[in-house]
Structure formats: structure tokens, C-alpha cells
Tab-separated table of C-alpha atoms in Angstrom:
chain	number	residue	atom	x	y	z
A	1	MET	CA	0.000	0.000	0.000
A	2	ILE	CA	1.225	3.529	-0.780
A	3	ASP	CA	0.253	6.910	0.565
A	4	GLN	CA	-2.789	8.224	-1.253
A	5	PRO	CA	-1.699	11.061	-3.545
A	6	ASP	CA	-3.636	14.259	-4.014
A	7	ILE	CA	-5.859	14.437	-7.086
A	8	PRO	CA	-4.556	17.311	-9.252
A	9	TRP	CA	-6.964	20.084	-10.148
A	10	HIS	CA	-5.395	20.374	-13.575
A	11	LEU	CA	-3.207	18.206	-15.783
A	12	GLU	CA	-0.693	20.105	-17.864
A	13	ILE	CA	-0.767	18.974	-21.488
A	14	ASP	CA	2.565	19.206	-23.288
A	15	GLU	CA	3.150	20.197	-26.900
A	16	ASP	CA	2.760	16.583	-28.029
A	17	GLY	CA	-0.657	16.271	-26.410
A	18	PHE	CA	0.423	14.239	-23.351
A	19	ALA	CA	-0.287	14.914	-19.677
A	20	GLU	CA	1.744	13.248	-16.951
A	21	VAL	CA	-0.366	11.384	-14.363
A	22	PRO	CA	1.114	11.492	-10.848
A	23	ILE	CA	2.350	8.222	-9.338
A	24	GLY	CA	-0.412	6.296	-7.591
A	25	LEU	CA	-3.174	7.697	-9.796
A	26	HIS	CA	-4.679	6.376	-12.990
A	27	ALA	CA	-6.509	8.082	-15.833
A	28	THR	CA	-9.304	6.793	-18.029
A	29	VAL	CA	-11.425	8.260	-20.816
A	30	GLU	CA	-15.076	8.311	-19.757
A	31	THR	CA	-17.777	8.355	-22.436
A	32	SER	CA	-21.326	9.387	-21.486
A	33	LEU	CA	-24.197	8.076	-23.606
A	34	GLN	CA	-27.931	8.755	-23.629
A	35	ARG	CA	-31.187	7.643	-25.253
A	36	ASP	CA	-34.667	9.102	-25.319
A	37	THR	CA	-36.607	5.951	-26.167
A	38	ALA	CA	-38.615	3.895	-23.696
A	39	PRO	CA	-37.445	0.389	-22.806
A	40	ASN	CA	-38.840	-2.425	-24.925
A	41	PRO	CA	-38.650	-5.586	-22.836
A	42	GLY	CA	-41.125	-7.374	-25.099
A	43	ALA	CA	-38.560	-7.407	-27.893
A	44	TYR	CA	-35.916	-8.963	-25.627
A	45	ARG	CA	-36.855	-12.323	-24.167
A	46	LEU	CA	-34.644	-13.595	-21.366
A	47	PRO	CA	-33.161	-17.041	-22.074
A	48	SER	CA	-34.793	-19.936	-20.292
A	49	GLY	CA	-33.844	-20.234	-16.643
A	50	PHE	CA	-32.919	-16.573	-16.153
A	51	ARG	CA	-35.062	-13.931	-14.467
A	52	LEU	CA	-34.804	-10.553	-12.735
A	53	VAL	CA	-35.376	-10.246	-9.010
A	54	GLN	CA	-35.554	-7.305	-6.649
A	55	PRO	CA	-33.496	-8.088	-3.531
A	56	GLU	CA	-35.721	-7.566	-0.490
A	57	PRO	CA	-34.280	-6.806	1.922
A	58	VAL	CA	-30.989	-5.629	0.447
A	59	ASP	CA	-28.200	-7.805	1.867
A	60	LEU	CA	-25.062	-5.654	1.716
A	61	ASP	CA	-22.683	-8.617	1.892
A	62	ALA	CA	-24.440	-10.235	-1.066
A	63	PHE	CA	-24.463	-6.946	-2.973
A	64	LYS	CA	-20.764	-6.315	-2.388
A	65	ALA	CA	-19.905	-9.877	-3.394
A	66	LEU	CA	-21.797	-9.519	-6.679
A	67	PHE	CA	-20.414	-6.010	-7.259
A	68	SER	CA	-16.863	-7.284	-6.771
A	69	ASP	CA	-17.288	-10.419	-8.889
A	70	ILE	CA	-18.632	-8.378	-11.799
A	71	GLY	CA	-16.603	-5.211	-11.370
A	72	GLU	CA	-13.165	-6.265	-10.181
A	73	PRO	CA	-11.934	-7.221	-13.686
A	74	TRP	CA	-12.857	-3.688	-14.819
A	75	LEU	CA	-11.619	-1.870	-11.713
A	76	TRP	CA	-15.045	-0.926	-10.320
A	77	PHE	CA	-14.548	0.567	-6.887
A	78	GLY	CA	-17.040	3.424	-6.400
A	79	ARG	CA	-19.467	1.579	-4.134
A	80	LEU	CA	-16.583	0.109	-2.114
A	81	LEU	CA	-15.532	3.599	-0.996
A	82	GLU	CA	-18.850	4.087	0.807
A	83	THR	CA	-19.686	3.171	4.368
A	84	ASP	CA	-22.222	0.394	4.827
A	85	GLU	CA	-24.667	2.975	6.154
A	86	ASP	CA	-24.343	5.164	3.066
A	87	MET	CA	-24.511	2.189	0.726
A	88	GLN	CA	-27.644	0.860	2.393
A	89	SER	CA	-29.233	4.305	2.171
A	90	ILE	CA	-28.503	4.581	-1.555
A	91	LEU	CA	-29.618	1.077	-2.469
A	92	THR	CA	-32.902	1.338	-0.568
A	93	ASP	CA	-33.739	4.896	-1.608
A	94	GLN	CA	-37.082	5.319	-3.369
A	95	ASN	CA	-35.285	6.761	-6.397
A	96	THR	CA	-33.062	3.687	-6.764
A	97	THR	CA	-33.966	0.643	-8.831
A	98	LEU	CA	-31.893	-2.422	-7.982
A	99	ARG	CA	-32.297	-5.720	-9.814
A	100	TYR	CA	-30.260	-8.901	-9.927
A	101	LEU	CA	-30.263	-11.307	-12.835
A	102	ILE	CA	-30.383	-14.832	-11.447
A	103	ASP	CA	-29.846	-18.156	-13.168
A	104	SER	CA	-31.741	-21.439	-12.866
A	105	PHE	CA	-29.882	-22.197	-9.615
A	106	ALA	CA	-31.057	-18.851	-8.135
A	107	ASP	CA	-27.482	-17.575	-8.194
A	108	PRO	CA	-27.054	-13.871	-9.052
A	109	VAL	CA	-25.106	-13.386	-12.267
A	110	GLY	CA	-25.975	-9.796	-13.206
A	111	LEU	CA	-26.344	-6.389	-11.552
A	112	PHE	CA	-28.576	-3.506	-12.669
A	113	GLU	CA	-28.706	-0.319	-10.613
A	114	ALA	CA	-30.353	2.929	-11.715
A	115	GLN	CA	-31.038	6.273	-10.041
A	116	GLN	CA	-33.841	8.649	-10.941
A	117	GLN	CA	-32.531	12.205	-11.262
A	118	GLY	CA	-35.206	14.872	-11.082
A	119	ASP	CA	-38.524	14.174	-12.742
A	120	ASP	CA	-37.428	13.194	-16.230
A	121	THR	CA	-33.934	11.648	-16.121
A	122	LEU	CA	-32.762	8.151	-15.261
A	123	GLU	CA	-29.087	7.251	-14.809
A	124	VAL	CA	-27.961	3.645	-15.083
A	125	THR	CA	-25.267	3.750	-12.408
A	126	TYR	CA	-24.062	0.137	-12.561
A	127	PHE	CA	-24.720	-2.593	-15.100
A	128	GLY	CA	-22.791	-5.782	-15.646
A	129	LEU	CA	-22.666	-9.563	-15.868
A	130	ARG	CA	-20.411	-12.118	-14.281
A	131	SER	CA	-17.776	-13.356	-16.710
A	132	ASN	CA	-19.161	-16.922	-16.763
A	133	VAL	CA	-22.422	-15.805	-18.424
A	134	MET	CA	-21.027	-13.322	-20.915
A	135	GLY	CA	-21.662	-14.182	-24.552
A	136	LYS	CA	-24.957	-15.961	-23.812
A	137	GLY	CA	-27.247	-13.254	-25.181
A	138	LEU	CA	-28.173	-11.912	-21.749
A	139	GLY	CA	-26.966	-8.303	-22.014
A	140	GLY	CA	-29.724	-6.842	-24.185
A	141	PRO	CA	-32.638	-8.531	-22.378
A	142	PHE	CA	-31.171	-7.707	-18.972
A	143	MET	CA	-30.757	-4.049	-19.890
A	144	GLU	CA	-34.259	-3.642	-21.334
A	145	HIS	CA	-35.978	-5.477	-18.483
A	146	GLY	CA	-33.936	-3.509	-15.928
A	147	LEU	CA	-34.882	-0.226	-17.586
A	148	ALA	CA	-38.531	-1.297	-17.665
A	149	ALA	CA	-38.415	-1.828	-13.885
A	150	ALA	CA	-37.108	1.724	-13.411
A	151	TRP	CA	-39.248	3.402	-16.072
A	152	HIS	CA	-42.235	5.678	-15.655
A	153	SER	CA	-44.053	7.832	-18.186
A	154	GLY	CA	-42.376	11.065	-17.089
A	155	ILE	CA	-38.874	9.912	-18.007
A	156	LYS	CA	-37.559	11.564	-21.154
A	157	ARG	CA	-33.869	10.685	-20.971
A	158	ILE	CA	-31.785	7.702	-19.882
A	159	TRP	CA	-28.038	8.036	-19.587
A	160	LEU	CA	-24.989	6.110	-18.436
A	161	HIS	CA	-21.261	6.152	-18.859
A	162	THR	CA	-18.519	3.700	-19.705
A	163	CYS	CA	-14.768	4.135	-19.776
A	164	THR	CA	-11.615	2.733	-21.314
A	165	PHE	CA	-11.145	0.438	-18.293
A	166	ASP	CA	-14.405	-1.364	-19.116
A	167	SER	CA	-14.891	-4.281	-21.473
A	168	PRO	CA	-13.847	-3.365	-25.030
A	169	TYR	CA	-17.318	-4.494	-26.108
A	170	ALA	CA	-19.195	-2.178	-23.733
A	171	LEU	CA	-19.424	0.881	-25.978
A	172	ALA	CA	-20.691	-1.109	-28.972
A	173	PHE	CA	-23.226	-2.881	-26.757
A	174	TYR	CA	-24.661	0.375	-25.427
A	175	ARG	CA	-24.928	1.765	-28.937
A	176	ARG	CA	-26.876	-1.335	-30.005
A	177	GLN	CA	-29.260	-0.627	-27.146
A	178	GLY	CA	-29.988	2.820	-28.568
A	179	PHE	CA	-27.558	4.915	-26.516
A	180	ARG	CA	-25.581	7.629	-28.289
A	181	PRO	CA	-22.426	9.366	-27.009
A	182	PHE	CA	-22.799	13.000	-25.998
A	183	LYS	CA	-19.727	13.774	-23.862
A	184	GLN	CA	-16.222	12.563	-23.065
A	185	ARG	CA	-14.082	13.348	-20.029
A	186	ILE	CA	-10.768	12.295	-18.524
A	187	GLU	CA	-11.192	10.829	-15.049
A	188	VAL	CA	-8.194	10.787	-12.700
A	189	ALA	CA	-8.493	8.731	-9.532
A	190	THR	CA	-6.388	6.941	-6.944
A	191	ASP	CA	-5.609	3.407	-8.113
A	192	PRO	CA	-7.634	1.209	-5.704
A	193	ARG	CA	-5.116	-1.621	-6.071
A	194	LEU	CA	-2.465	0.525	-4.425
A	195	THR	CA	-4.625	1.471	-1.447
A	196	GLY	CA	-5.739	-2.096	-0.727
A	197	LEU	CA	-9.346	-1.504	-1.767
A	198	LEU	CA	-8.924	-4.039	-4.591
A	199	PRO	CA	-6.303	-6.786	-4.954
A	200	ARG	CA	-3.215	-5.981	-6.990
A	201	THR	CA	-4.217	-8.746	-9.403
A	202	ALA	CA	-7.439	-6.951	-10.386
A	203	ALA	CA	-7.841	-5.688	-13.953
A	204	PRO	CA	-4.485	-6.930	-15.297
A	205	HIS	CA	-5.094	-5.078	-18.572
A	206	ILE	CA	-4.734	-1.768	-16.723
A	207	PRO	CA	-1.119	-0.825	-15.909
A	208	LEU	CA	-0.291	-0.830	-12.206
A	209	ALA	CA	1.948	2.213	-11.935
A	210	ASP	CA	3.528	1.598	-8.560
A	211	PHE	CA	7.047	2.790	-9.337
A	212	SER	CA	8.154	2.141	-5.762
A	213	ASP	CA	7.897	-1.617	-6.447
A	214	PRO	CA	10.367	-2.874	-9.094
A	215	GLU	CA	8.254	-5.984	-9.633
A	216	ALA	CA	4.962	-4.141	-10.140
A	217	SER	CA	3.362	-4.380	-13.554
A	218	THR	CA	3.786	-1.161	-15.561
């Protein structure tokens, strides 16, 4: 574990278009996408044996286990920064829609979480599948049925974001679901593998820039 560095307010871009990221931080390109069409679950049938469930009550240990299983390969860590009290408050808020995709053994294999923002906007905050069920045609049905659970007639816009740490197929998938990019940003954050929040083996495709360790992957 290393000391947590300060997040810089600005990154200085040199004449070649590069900006140096301080040691202990990482940078990713975040793409925000949106759609203005209602969900269409009828056009997306879930494969036999799979169904959506609303966890009642919300078991935080079960949620964190699913969050980690799905998100660790892609360096998800946002929820893990929260206290259990704050996490419970968010997940049980009336503006939050939380659904798990479960298989024929009643094991959760997918996570859908959305937050209503104001009267007419819905943000999909977390969406993903466990690696063992990827490629089985579950993504589209899970997304549309999750959106249908969160939808009401006043919603005019649904948005979400992905980043260059996510699956290389994520952006194309969201576009197939009717989402269109509208903004890009650079996100700079403390690498959670260097603070102990995630194991150092997480997301091996993302360089681990711990220059204090000569054996660290760079």
C-alpha cells in the first residue's frame, strides 16, 4: 500500500498532447451516452432459466460480493468507498432501482442499478454480468428489463457512462441498445489496487503504476 496522492486540479498537457499522471493515480477516458426511447422488454426475451429479481431486503454482503465479482476485472470501486450505512441508504432509496439477474440455480449473475434524477432523467449507475455468463445473449434482455423496472411515463432521458477500463465491447453494446455518445471526459483517480481496496491482481489489462515496487506491472 502507498500513501494516497492528491488528485490534481489540472493536468498540464505538453506540446505533443500528453499529460503526466502522478504516481499512484490512474486516468481513463469516460464516455457518457444517452437515449430518449422507452425500454422495450417485449422485444428482448430472457433465455430460459434466467429472471430478474428485486433483492428484499438488500443484503449488503451479497451486494458487495456480486459487485466485486462483476466489477473487479474492470476496476469498479465506487461503491466500495462508501460506508455500509451510506450504501444501504442509496440502495434502498425510493429513487433507486436495484435488480439482480439470477440463473436457474437462483445464483445472481448480473447487476442492474439505476437512479432517478429529477422528474425526467434516469441514470444507469451500474450494469454488468459475471464473466461466466457473458456471450450468452443476456446483455440486451437484462438491460431492457432492468430499464422497464425503473421506467415511468415522465422519463424523457436515460443516460450512463462507460470508460476505457471497461470491457472493449461495452461501448458497442450500449450503442446497439440505442444509446448515443454526448460527452467525453478524462477521469483521474487513486488506483484502488495501491490502497488495498482491490487486490493488486485486479484488472491486469490496466497498468499498475507503482514505481516504488520494481516488480509491479507497468
